[in-house]
GROMACS .gro file of C-alpha atoms in nm:
model
  478
    1MET     CA    1   0.000   0.000   0.000
    2THR     CA    2   0.282   0.240   0.092
    3ILE     CA    3   0.453   0.179  -0.244
    4ALA     CA    4   0.124   0.241  -0.427
    5ILE     CA    5   0.076   0.572  -0.245
    6ILE     CA    6   0.432   0.681  -0.324
    7LEU     CA    7   0.387   0.588  -0.692
    8TYR     CA    8   0.056   0.775  -0.704
    9PHE     CA    9   0.209   1.094  -0.567
   10LEU     CA   10   0.511   1.065  -0.796
   11LEU     CA   11   0.275   1.040  -1.093
   12ALA     CA   12   0.066   1.326  -0.953
   13PHE     CA   13   0.373   1.552  -0.926
   14PHE     CA   14   0.477   1.448  -1.279
   15LEU     CA   15   0.133   1.552  -1.408
   16MET     CA   16   0.156   1.875  -1.211
   17GLY     CA   17   0.479   1.953  -1.394
   18LYS     CA   18   0.311   1.885  -1.731
   19LEU     CA   19   0.018   2.109  -1.639
   20LEU     CA   20   0.247   2.393  -1.535
   21ILE     CA   21   0.452   2.361  -1.853
   22TYR     CA   22   0.173   2.290  -2.104
   23GLY     CA   23  -0.141   2.424  -1.934
   24ILE     CA   24  -0.356   2.668  -2.132
   25ARG     CA   25  -0.557   2.883  -1.887
   26PRO     CA   26  -0.464   2.937  -1.521
   27THR     CA   27  -0.820   2.853  -1.406
   28LYS     CA   28  -0.817   2.528  -1.602
   29THR     CA   29  -0.471   2.436  -1.472
   30LEU     CA   30  -0.577   2.506  -1.115
   31ALA     CA   31  -0.893   2.298  -1.154
   32TRP     CA   32  -0.696   1.996  -1.276
   33LEU     CA   33  -0.438   2.031  -0.998
   34LEU     CA   34  -0.716   2.032  -0.739
   35ALA     CA   35  -0.882   1.730  -0.901
   36ILE     CA   36  -0.559   1.528  -0.914
   37PHE     CA   37  -0.459   1.597  -0.552
   38THR     CA   38  -0.804   1.587  -0.386
   39VAL     CA   39  -0.986   1.309  -0.576
   40PRO     CA   40  -0.775   0.992  -0.546
   41ILE     CA   41  -0.751   0.789  -0.868
   42GLY     CA   42  -1.064   0.951  -1.018
   43GLY     CA   43  -0.906   1.292  -1.064
   44MET     CA   44  -0.609   1.142  -1.243
   45LEU     CA   45  -0.828   0.926  -1.468
   46PHE     CA   46  -1.038   1.227  -1.564
   47TYR     CA   47  -0.721   1.416  -1.648
   48PHE     CA   48  -0.602   1.141  -1.883
   49VAL     CA   49  -0.941   1.142  -2.060
   50LEU     CA   50  -1.017   1.515  -2.065
   51GLY     CA   51  -0.726   1.723  -1.948
   52ARG     CA   52  -0.429   1.685  -2.180
   53ASN     CA   53  -0.334   1.982  -2.397
   54ARG     CA   54  -0.339   1.832  -2.745
   55ARG     CA   55  -0.215   2.154  -2.904
   56LYS     CA   56   0.116   2.078  -2.732
   57ASN     CA   57   0.095   1.698  -2.720
   58LYS     CA   58  -0.035   1.626  -3.068
   59PHE     CA   59  -0.192   1.306  -3.198
   60TYR     CA   60  -0.057   1.374  -3.545
   61THR     CA   61   0.198   1.601  -3.705
   62LEU     CA   62   0.201   1.634  -4.083
   63LYS     CA   63   0.529   1.528  -4.241
   64LYS     CA   64   0.703   1.824  -4.400
   65THR     CA   65   0.762   1.688  -4.748
   66LYS     CA   66   0.895   1.906  -5.027
   67ALA     CA   67   0.547   1.947  -5.175
   68ILE     CA   68   0.398   2.047  -4.839
   69ALA     CA   69   0.684   2.288  -4.768
   70GLU     CA   70   0.626   2.452  -5.107
   71TYR     CA   71   0.253   2.477  -5.032
   72TYR     CA   72   0.317   2.649  -4.699
   73GLU     CA   73   0.551   2.892  -4.874
   74LYS     CA   74   0.269   2.982  -5.115
   75VAL     CA   75   0.031   3.033  -4.822
   76GLU     CA   76   0.279   3.265  -4.650
   77ALA     CA   77   0.337   3.451  -4.976
   78TYR     CA   78  -0.036   3.499  -5.023
   79TYR     CA   79  -0.069   3.614  -4.662
   80SER     CA   80   0.195   3.880  -4.729
   81THR     CA   81   0.013   4.009  -5.038
   82LEU     CA   82  -0.297   4.075  -4.830
   83ASP     CA   83  -0.106   4.352  -4.654
   84ASN     CA   84  -0.050   4.530  -4.985
   85ASP     CA   85  -0.329   4.786  -5.026
   86LYS     CA   86  -0.224   4.849  -5.386
   87ASN     CA   87  -0.268   4.486  -5.490
   88THR     CA   88  -0.544   4.506  -5.750
   89THR     CA   89  -0.577   4.128  -5.784
   90ILE     CA   90  -0.746   4.094  -5.446
   91PRO     CA   91  -1.126   4.090  -5.495
   92LYS     CA   92  -1.335   4.352  -5.319
   93ALA     CA   93  -1.510   4.088  -5.105
   94ILE     CA   94  -1.172   3.985  -4.962
   95LYS     CA   95  -1.049   4.343  -4.915
   96THR     CA   96  -1.367   4.424  -4.723
   97HIS     CA   97  -1.294   4.139  -4.484
   98ILE     CA   98  -0.917   4.144  -4.507
   99LYS     CA   99  -0.857   4.072  -4.136
  100LEU     CA  100  -1.081   3.767  -4.146
  101ALA     CA  101  -0.914   3.635  -4.462
  102LYS     CA  102  -0.571   3.683  -4.304
  103LEU     CA  103  -0.680   3.517  -3.982
  104ILE     CA  104  -0.801   3.200  -4.154
  105THR     CA  105  -0.502   3.191  -4.391
  106LYS     CA  106  -0.259   3.214  -4.101
  107GLY     CA  107  -0.439   2.979  -3.864
  108SER     CA  108  -0.590   2.716  -4.092
  109LYS     CA  109  -0.336   2.732  -4.380
  110PHE     CA  110  -0.605   2.762  -4.649
  111THR     CA  111  -0.631   3.068  -4.873
  112PRO     CA  112  -0.952   3.209  -5.021
  113THR     CA  113  -1.028   3.059  -5.364
  114LEU     CA  114  -1.208   3.233  -5.650
  115GLY     CA  115  -1.455   3.122  -5.916
  116ASN     CA  116  -1.637   2.853  -5.720
  117ALA     CA  117  -1.991   2.726  -5.769
  118LEU     CA  118  -2.150   2.671  -5.428
  119LEU     CA  119  -2.495   2.528  -5.365
  120PRO     CA  120  -2.645   2.515  -5.014
  121LEU     CA  121  -2.842   2.193  -4.971
  122LYS     CA  122  -3.117   2.271  -4.723
  123ASN     CA  123  -3.234   1.927  -4.614
  124GLY     CA  124  -3.139   1.562  -4.608
  125ALA     CA  125  -3.336   1.463  -4.917
  126ALA     CA  126  -3.169   1.727  -5.135
  127THR     CA  127  -2.828   1.646  -4.990
  128PHE     CA  128  -2.833   1.274  -5.052
  129LYS     CA  129  -2.990   1.314  -5.396
  130ALA     CA  130  -2.696   1.537  -5.496
  131ILE     CA  131  -2.435   1.311  -5.333
  132PHE     CA  132  -2.568   0.992  -5.491
  133GLN     CA  133  -2.583   1.158  -5.831
  134ALA     CA  134  -2.220   1.266  -5.797
  135LEU     CA  135  -2.111   0.920  -5.681
  136GLU     CA  136  -2.283   0.752  -5.975
  137HIS     CA  137  -2.081   0.969  -6.215
  138ALA     CA  138  -1.746   0.897  -6.048
  139GLU     CA  139  -1.469   0.793  -6.289
  140LYS     CA  140  -1.141   0.808  -6.092
  141PHE     CA  141  -1.182   0.823  -5.715
  142ILE     CA  142  -1.431   0.866  -5.431
  143HIS     CA  143  -1.332   0.987  -5.085
  144LEU     CA  144  -1.587   0.967  -4.804
  145GLN     CA  145  -1.560   1.070  -4.441
  146TYR     CA  146  -1.835   1.077  -4.178
  147TYR     CA  147  -1.872   1.119  -3.805
  148ILE     CA  148  -2.195   0.914  -3.790
  149PHE     CA  149  -2.249   0.644  -4.049
  150GLU     CA  150  -2.538   0.420  -3.945
  151ASP     CA  151  -2.684   0.103  -4.092
  152GLY     CA  152  -3.008   0.172  -4.275
  153ASP     CA  153  -3.156   0.253  -4.614
  154LEU     CA  154  -2.911   0.537  -4.681
  155ALA     CA  155  -2.613   0.322  -4.586
  156GLU     CA  156  -2.736   0.045  -4.817
  157LYS     CA  157  -2.766   0.294  -5.103
  158PHE     CA  158  -2.410   0.409  -5.039
  159LYS     CA  159  -2.288   0.050  -5.034
  160SER     CA  160  -2.463  -0.038  -5.359
  161ILE     CA  161  -2.310   0.256  -5.545
  162LEU     CA  162  -1.964   0.216  -5.392
  163ILE     CA  163  -1.942  -0.155  -5.476
  164GLN     CA  164  -2.065  -0.089  -5.829
  165LYS     CA  165  -1.801   0.181  -5.878
  166ALA     CA  166  -1.523  -0.025  -5.719
  167ARG     CA  167  -1.591  -0.301  -5.970
  168THR     CA  168  -1.535  -0.053  -6.255
  169GLY     CA  169  -1.192   0.043  -6.118
  170VAL     CA  170  -1.277   0.359  -5.925
  171GLU     CA  171  -1.050   0.414  -5.622
  172ILE     CA  172  -1.263   0.436  -5.309
  173ARG     CA  173  -1.155   0.537  -4.959
  174PHE     CA  174  -1.394   0.543  -4.666
  175LEU     CA  175  -1.308   0.698  -4.329
  176TYR     CA  176  -1.544   0.691  -4.030
  177ASP     CA  177  -1.515   0.801  -3.669
  178ALA     CA  178  -1.482   0.501  -3.439
  179LEU     CA  179  -1.710   0.645  -3.170
  180GLY     CA  180  -1.966   0.831  -3.380
  181SER     CA  181  -2.011   0.528  -3.611
  182ARG     CA  182  -1.982   0.265  -3.338
  183SER     CA  183  -2.317   0.111  -3.440
  184LEU     CA  184  -2.203   0.047  -3.798
  185SER     CA  185  -2.193  -0.331  -3.838
  186LYS     CA  186  -1.874  -0.523  -3.904
  187THR     CA  187  -2.059  -0.705  -4.181
  188TYR     CA  188  -2.115  -0.376  -4.362
  189ILE     CA  189  -1.747  -0.281  -4.332
  190ASN     CA  190  -1.629  -0.626  -4.441
  191ASN     CA  191  -1.857  -0.617  -4.746
  192LEU     CA  192  -1.686  -0.296  -4.857
  193LYS     CA  193  -1.337  -0.432  -4.792
  194LYS     CA  194  -1.409  -0.749  -4.993
  195GLU     CA  195  -1.463  -0.528  -5.297
  196GLY     CA  196  -1.123  -0.362  -5.261
  197ILE     CA  197  -1.258  -0.048  -5.092
  198GLU     CA  198  -1.014   0.093  -4.837
  199VAL     CA  199  -1.183   0.147  -4.500
  200TYR     CA  200  -1.033   0.293  -4.181
  201ALA     CA  201  -1.170   0.400  -3.846
  202PHE     CA  202  -1.049   0.732  -3.707
  203LEU     CA  203  -0.900   0.697  -3.358
  204PRO     CA  204  -1.024   0.341  -3.294
  205MET     CA  205  -1.108   0.286  -2.928
  206THR     CA  206  -0.856   0.016  -2.850
  207PHE     CA  207  -0.788  -0.076  -2.488
  208GLY     CA  208  -0.437   0.067  -2.479
  209HIS     CA  209  -0.541   0.404  -2.624
  210LEU     CA  210  -0.895   0.442  -2.489
  211LEU     CA  211  -0.817   0.699  -2.220
  212SER     CA  212  -0.610   0.914  -2.452
  213SER     CA  213  -0.847   0.914  -2.751
  214VAL     CA  214  -1.211   0.867  -2.645
  215ASN     CA  215  -1.267   1.239  -2.585
  216TYR     CA  216  -1.124   1.349  -2.922
  217ARG     CA  217  -1.342   1.273  -3.223
  218ASN     CA  218  -1.348   1.345  -3.595
  219HIS     CA  219  -1.674   1.531  -3.649
  220ARG     CA  220  -1.611   1.610  -4.016
  221LYS     CA  221  -1.840   1.507  -4.302
  222ILE     CA  222  -1.667   1.508  -4.640
  223VAL     CA  223  -1.744   1.358  -4.980
  224ILE     CA  224  -1.516   1.420  -5.278
  225VAL     CA  225  -1.569   1.276  -5.625
  226ASP     CA  226  -1.286   1.286  -5.880
  227GLY     CA  227  -1.156   1.607  -5.722
  228ARG     CA  228  -1.418   1.799  -5.921
  229ILE     CA  229  -1.710   1.809  -5.676
  230GLY     CA  230  -1.723   1.804  -5.297
  231PHE     CA  231  -1.978   1.801  -5.016
  232THR     CA  232  -1.950   1.903  -4.652
  233GLY     CA  233  -2.176   2.030  -4.376
  234GLY     CA  234  -2.380   1.905  -4.084
  235ILE     CA  235  -2.555   1.600  -4.231
  236ASN     CA  236  -2.445   1.252  -4.125
  237VAL     CA  237  -2.547   0.923  -4.286
  238SER     CA  238  -2.856   0.837  -4.083
  239ASP     CA  239  -3.209   0.765  -4.203
  240LYS     CA  240  -3.352   1.023  -3.960
  241TYR     CA  241  -3.233   1.297  -4.196
  242VAL     CA  242  -3.484   1.169  -4.451
  243ILE     CA  243  -3.768   1.001  -4.260
  244GLY     CA  244  -3.741   1.194  -3.933
  245ASP     CA  245  -3.705   1.087  -3.572
  246PRO     CA  246  -3.988   0.920  -3.373
  247VAL     CA  247  -3.921   1.147  -3.075
  248LEU     CA  248  -3.798   1.479  -3.221
  249GLY     CA  249  -3.974   1.465  -3.557
  250ASN     CA  250  -3.812   1.602  -3.872
  251TRP     CA  251  -3.437   1.669  -3.867
  252TYR     CA  252  -3.340   1.992  -4.044
  253ASP     CA  253  -2.981   2.044  -4.145
  254MET     CA  254  -2.762   2.228  -4.395
  255HIS     CA  255  -2.504   2.082  -4.629
  256LEU     CA  256  -2.299   2.242  -4.906
  257GLN     CA  257  -2.208   2.128  -5.257
  258LEU     CA  258  -1.877   2.268  -5.383
  259LYS     CA  259  -1.728   2.292  -5.731
  260GLY     CA  260  -1.408   2.472  -5.823
  261THR     CA  261  -1.068   2.518  -5.662
  262ILE     CA  262  -1.223   2.507  -5.314
  263VAL     CA  263  -1.257   2.128  -5.363
  264ASN     CA  264  -0.877   2.102  -5.354
  265SER     CA  265  -0.875   2.255  -5.006
  266LEU     CA  266  -1.139   2.010  -4.890
  267GLN     CA  267  -0.940   1.724  -5.045
  268ALA     CA  268  -0.635   1.837  -4.845
  269VAL     CA  269  -0.836   1.808  -4.521
  270PHE     CA  270  -0.942   1.455  -4.614
  271ALA     CA  271  -0.585   1.365  -4.715
  272MET     CA  272  -0.446   1.468  -4.376
  273ASP     CA  273  -0.712   1.272  -4.190
  274TRP     CA  274  -0.652   0.971  -4.414
  275SER     CA  275  -0.279   0.992  -4.351
  276PHE     CA  276  -0.340   0.997  -3.975
  277ALA     CA  277  -0.586   0.703  -3.981
  278SER     CA  278  -0.415   0.483  -4.240
  279GLY     CA  279  -0.050   0.566  -4.179
  280THR     CA  280   0.003   0.629  -4.551
  281ASP     CA  281   0.079   0.956  -4.726
  282ASN     CA  282  -0.033   0.860  -5.077
  283LEU     CA  283  -0.317   1.116  -5.085
  284LEU     CA  284  -0.084   1.407  -5.021
  285SER     CA  285   0.041   1.389  -5.380
  286THR     CA  286  -0.076   1.621  -5.657
  287LYS     CA  287  -0.256   1.334  -5.830
  288TYR     CA  288  -0.569   1.419  -5.635
  289ILE     CA  289  -0.540   1.796  -5.675
  290LEU     CA  290  -0.695   1.925  -5.997
  291LYS     CA  291  -0.654   2.244  -6.197
  292HIS     CA  292  -1.005   2.383  -6.203
  293THR     CA  293  -1.170   2.627  -6.437
  294ALA     CA  294  -1.405   2.881  -6.281
  295PRO     CA  295  -1.749   2.714  -6.269
  296GLY     CA  296  -1.899   2.998  -6.065
  297GLN     CA  297  -1.847   3.340  -5.908
  298SER     CA  298  -1.825   3.258  -5.537
  299ILE     CA  299  -1.520   3.317  -5.319
  300ALA     CA  300  -1.474   3.060  -5.044
  301GLN     CA  301  -1.218   2.951  -4.787
  302ILE     CA  302  -1.190   2.623  -4.597
  303VAL     CA  303  -1.155   2.651  -4.220
  304ALA     CA  304  -1.030   2.334  -4.052
  305SER     CA  305  -0.916   2.275  -3.698
  306GLY     CA  306  -0.879   2.000  -3.442
  307PRO     CA  307  -0.742   1.930  -3.095
  308ASP     CA  308  -0.386   1.916  -3.228
  309SER     CA  309  -0.409   2.219  -3.457
  310ASP     CA  310  -0.181   2.509  -3.367
  311PHE     CA  311  -0.489   2.733  -3.329
  312SER     CA  312  -0.860   2.682  -3.274
  313SER     CA  313  -0.939   2.822  -3.619
  314VAL     CA  314  -1.313   2.750  -3.609
  315GLN     CA  315  -1.351   2.932  -3.278
  316GLN     CA  316  -1.147   3.221  -3.419
  317LEU     CA  317  -1.373   3.226  -3.726
  318TYR     CA  318  -1.689   3.253  -3.515
  319PHE     CA  319  -1.533   3.509  -3.282
  320SER     CA  320  -1.412   3.726  -3.571
  321ILE     CA  321  -1.745   3.724  -3.755
  322ILE     CA  322  -1.931   3.827  -3.439
  323ASN     CA  323  -1.668   4.079  -3.331
  324ASN     CA  324  -1.647   4.255  -3.670
  325ALA     CA  325  -2.016   4.258  -3.763
  326LYS     CA  326  -2.167   4.599  -3.829
  327ASP     CA  327  -2.537   4.522  -3.879
  328TYR     CA  328  -2.627   4.165  -3.788
  329VAL     CA  329  -2.514   3.812  -3.710
  330TYR     CA  330  -2.771   3.534  -3.742
  331ILE     CA  331  -2.676   3.195  -3.600
  332THR     CA  332  -2.850   2.860  -3.645
  333ASN     CA  333  -2.694   2.594  -3.427
  334PRO     CA  334  -2.830   2.314  -3.207
  335TYR     CA  335  -2.553   2.320  -2.947
  336ILE     CA  336  -2.476   2.672  -2.827
  337ILE     CA  337  -2.235   2.630  -2.537
  338PRO     CA  338  -2.008   2.921  -2.626
  339GLY     CA  339  -1.744   2.945  -2.358
  340GLU     CA  340  -1.615   3.275  -2.227
  341ALA     CA  341  -1.471   3.426  -2.546
  342ILE     CA  342  -1.770   3.370  -2.776
  343LEU     CA  343  -2.017   3.458  -2.499
  344GLU     CA  344  -1.837   3.787  -2.442
  345ALA     CA  345  -1.823   3.857  -2.815
  346MET     CA  346  -2.199   3.808  -2.854
  347GLN     CA  347  -2.274   4.024  -2.549
  348VAL     CA  348  -2.046   4.307  -2.663
  349ALA     CA  349  -2.185   4.301  -3.018
  350ALA     CA  350  -2.548   4.301  -2.900
  351MET     CA  351  -2.484   4.580  -2.649
  352SER     CA  352  -2.317   4.779  -2.929
  353GLY     CA  353  -2.634   4.767  -3.138
  354VAL     CA  354  -2.557   4.471  -3.366
  355ASP     CA  355  -2.860   4.249  -3.426
  356ILE     CA  356  -2.748   3.915  -3.280
  357ARG     CA  357  -3.001   3.634  -3.321
  358LEU     CA  358  -2.980   3.270  -3.221
  359LEU     CA  359  -3.213   3.011  -3.371
  360LEU     CA  360  -3.234   2.667  -3.214
  361SER     CA  361  -3.494   2.401  -3.147
  362THR     CA  362  -3.732   2.400  -2.853
  363ASN     CA  363  -3.644   2.033  -2.802
  364SER     CA  364  -3.303   1.869  -2.785
  365ASP     CA  365  -3.161   1.525  -2.851
  366SER     CA  366  -2.982   1.531  -2.515
  367PHE     CA  367  -3.104   1.620  -2.165
  368LEU     CA  368  -2.761   1.743  -2.054
  369VAL     CA  369  -2.706   1.950  -2.369
  370LYS     CA  370  -3.053   2.107  -2.346
  371TRP     CA  371  -2.996   2.242  -1.997
  372ASN     CA  372  -2.635   2.334  -2.063
  373VAL     CA  373  -2.743   2.546  -2.360
  374ARG     CA  374  -3.018   2.707  -2.154
  375ALA     CA  375  -2.766   2.794  -1.883
  376TYR     CA  376  -2.636   3.072  -2.111
  377PHE     CA  377  -2.975   3.220  -2.203
  378GLU     CA  378  -3.001   3.463  -1.912
  379ASP     CA  379  -2.663   3.628  -1.979
  380LEU     CA  380  -2.733   3.647  -2.352
  381LEU     CA  381  -3.085   3.785  -2.318
  382GLU     CA  382  -2.972   4.045  -2.064
  383ALA     CA  383  -2.720   4.179  -2.317
  384GLY     CA  384  -2.986   4.206  -2.589
  385VAL     CA  385  -2.919   3.886  -2.786
  386LYS     CA  386  -3.244   3.763  -2.943
  387ILE     CA  387  -3.315   3.394  -2.898
  388TYR     CA  388  -3.574   3.205  -3.105
  389LEU     CA  389  -3.696   2.854  -3.025
  390TYR     CA  390  -3.809   2.656  -3.330
  391PRO     CA  391  -4.107   2.431  -3.242
  392ASP     CA  392  -4.115   2.185  -3.533
  393GLY     CA  393  -3.865   1.900  -3.532
  394PHE     CA  394  -3.495   1.943  -3.464
  395LEU     CA  395  -3.260   2.202  -3.616
  396HIS     CA  396  -2.914   2.047  -3.660
  397SER     CA  397  -2.766   2.309  -3.897
  398LYS     CA  398  -2.440   2.487  -3.819
  399VAL     CA  399  -2.479   2.815  -4.008
  400ILE     CA  400  -2.368   3.173  -3.942
  401ILE     CA  401  -2.458   3.462  -4.172
  402SER     CA  402  -2.355   3.824  -4.132
  403ASP     CA  403  -2.406   4.167  -4.290
  404ASP     CA  404  -2.540   4.032  -4.624
  405ALA     CA  405  -2.179   3.937  -4.703
  406LEU     CA  406  -2.049   3.634  -4.510
  407THR     CA  407  -2.174   3.282  -4.458
  408SER     CA  408  -2.020   2.992  -4.270
  409ILE     CA  409  -2.161   2.643  -4.329
  410GLY     CA  410  -1.992   2.344  -4.173
  411THR     CA  411  -1.966   2.071  -3.917
  412ALA     CA  412  -1.872   2.277  -3.610
  413ASN     CA  413  -2.118   2.350  -3.336
  414LEU     CA  414  -2.093   2.663  -3.125
  415ASP     CA  415  -1.954   2.477  -2.828
  416ILE     CA  416  -1.632   2.400  -2.645
  417ARG     CA  417  -1.619   2.044  -2.783
  418SER     CA  418  -1.610   2.170  -3.142
  419PHE     CA  419  -1.351   2.431  -3.052
  420GLU     CA  420  -1.118   2.212  -2.848
  421GLN     CA  421  -1.186   1.837  -2.881
  422ASN     CA  422  -1.331   1.769  -3.227
  423TYR     CA  423  -1.178   1.770  -3.574
  424GLU     CA  424  -1.407   2.008  -3.766
  425VAL     CA  425  -1.431   2.172  -4.108
  426ASN     CA  426  -1.634   2.475  -4.217
  427THR     CA  427  -1.660   2.663  -4.544
  428LEU     CA  428  -1.644   3.041  -4.518
  429ILE     CA  429  -1.830   3.197  -4.812
  430TYR     CA  430  -1.771   3.557  -4.921
  431ASP     CA  431  -2.090   3.586  -5.127
  432SER     CA  432  -2.376   3.834  -5.089
  433LYS     CA  433  -2.627   3.636  -5.295
  434ILE     CA  434  -2.590   3.317  -5.091
  435THR     CA  435  -2.594   3.512  -4.764
  436ILE     CA  436  -2.909   3.707  -4.851
  437ASP     CA  437  -3.084   3.390  -4.965
  438LEU     CA  438  -3.005   3.214  -4.636
  439LYS     CA  439  -3.101   3.528  -4.445
  440GLN     CA  440  -3.453   3.510  -4.589
  441ASP     CA  441  -3.479   3.147  -4.482
  442PHE     CA  442  -3.356   3.237  -4.135
  443LEU     CA  443  -3.612   3.514  -4.091
  444LYS     CA  444  -3.894   3.285  -4.208
  445ASP     CA  445  -3.790   3.031  -3.947
  446CYS     CA  446  -3.780   3.304  -3.682
  447ASN     CA  447  -4.140   3.396  -3.771
  448LYS     CA  448  -4.239   3.033  -3.706
  449SER     CA  449  -4.056   3.034  -3.373
  450SER     CA  450  -4.121   3.177  -3.028
  451GLN     CA  451  -3.891   3.461  -2.921
  452MET     CA  452  -3.771   3.442  -2.563
  453ASN     CA  453  -3.840   3.730  -2.326
  454TYR     CA  454  -3.575   3.828  -2.073
  455LYS     CA  455  -3.813   3.931  -1.794
  456GLN     CA  456  -4.022   3.618  -1.833
  457HIS     CA  457  -3.709   3.404  -1.841
  458LEU     CA  458  -3.599   3.546  -1.504
  459LYS     CA  459  -3.919   3.398  -1.354
  460ARG     CA  460  -3.831   3.040  -1.452
  461PRO     CA  461  -3.853   2.782  -1.171
  462LYS     CA  462  -3.559   2.728  -0.940
  463THR     CA  463  -3.560   2.364  -1.048
  464ASP     CA  464  -3.473   2.483  -1.402
  465ARG     CA  465  -3.189   2.693  -1.262
  466LEU     CA  466  -3.061   2.389  -1.075
  467LYS     CA  467  -3.068   2.178  -1.392
  468GLU     CA  468  -2.880   2.453  -1.576
  469GLY     CA  469  -2.614   2.476  -1.307
  470LEU     CA  470  -2.560   2.102  -1.289
  471ALA     CA  471  -2.548   2.065  -1.668
  472LYS     CA  472  -2.304   2.354  -1.705
  473VAL     CA  473  -2.046   2.161  -1.506
  474PHE     CA  474  -2.022   1.921  -1.801
  475SER     CA  475  -1.984   2.193  -2.069
  476PRO     CA  476  -1.619   2.110  -2.152
  477VAL     CA  477  -1.706   1.753  -2.256
  478LEU     CA  478  -2.050   1.786  -2.421
   0.00000   0.00000   0.00000
């Protein structure tokens, strides 16, 4: 027993050293130190699952090949040109939001791309119709990546098309998150592998790595066909996106179809994830990067981040849009657990006269999440943020629009998990037409919703306040 106690305290002091060297915020460091030294065994286990700073202790570091080094040089060169006010090649939409473009270029290593054709897909039926059509026309390769991929009619349709294409010689790679897609049957996976389709799980939950990986998930949804067309957004492969949910009703979500050079950026995100999961770097070659013509007029920029990124680029994207808005920011998101920085940004913007609106469902797919989200309502309403509760079904979209100029559509929720623990990808769109179109949809949904009233909200039962307080304790892991 004495030896066990000595070993425990030696390990505790070792972890204390790591926290002091690699800790992020003083309050967070102090909380973990208290947990480790006051909660025997449990505090240390929780630290191993939740507490490690992955921005310093990375899961994966991209190999600096010659091609990647040259790419980073081009990114840095482009970043430098953005400081040149006399550069006439920079479009007006970028110049108007030059700080945001620089921020994403520096943090996420993707530059804005011109001449793209972007199509918001506003429900599951439209999304899967477009994806299946693209898959059926594949000639060279198909790359798929999903957080949730469930057995069902949609999964069977995917399997049928993928097997058919594999038999014609199309290269197919399928990446799924080990936790999010835990219900996907081994039979399904084996059927794909038998046809020569490459399949890998992202961060598989093996016994030896369970504590270090279970809290960090790949939440991205990516489909790329022949490098010419891509899809990303909030929609997973689950039949509820088409036929609804027996408890919550219809599931509403937003996806995005991409054509143009922006597809190359999305392909790069998939290639890095594939390299991490498979241990091979074959997708980092230029074979899968195409020279595109300009199929459209939209300017777009990929924003990707994860627990081992140098910066939380998605959080910085959301913060910057809110902080720099002049007229309005409209947010549709099911999981609004903003953390201190985003909460402060929304409060400051609203108090400064910017029209900040949040649209989310009356109901939630999680008891803990519902009350955690509601724990922030009082502070937001007091500052003048308008909150609308949508009564019909469940809104799962992750969309931000601002000032008739900017739109972000992606996989990232407005919560700490998406900012710190999940691998996420959003598309930032510098396009007035798309933004105004989505703005009209947003306002229609607000008209169908009930707007919360600050004074009435203050009168909520103490039992609700207790639920909020208890749920808020779990905000870092939800």
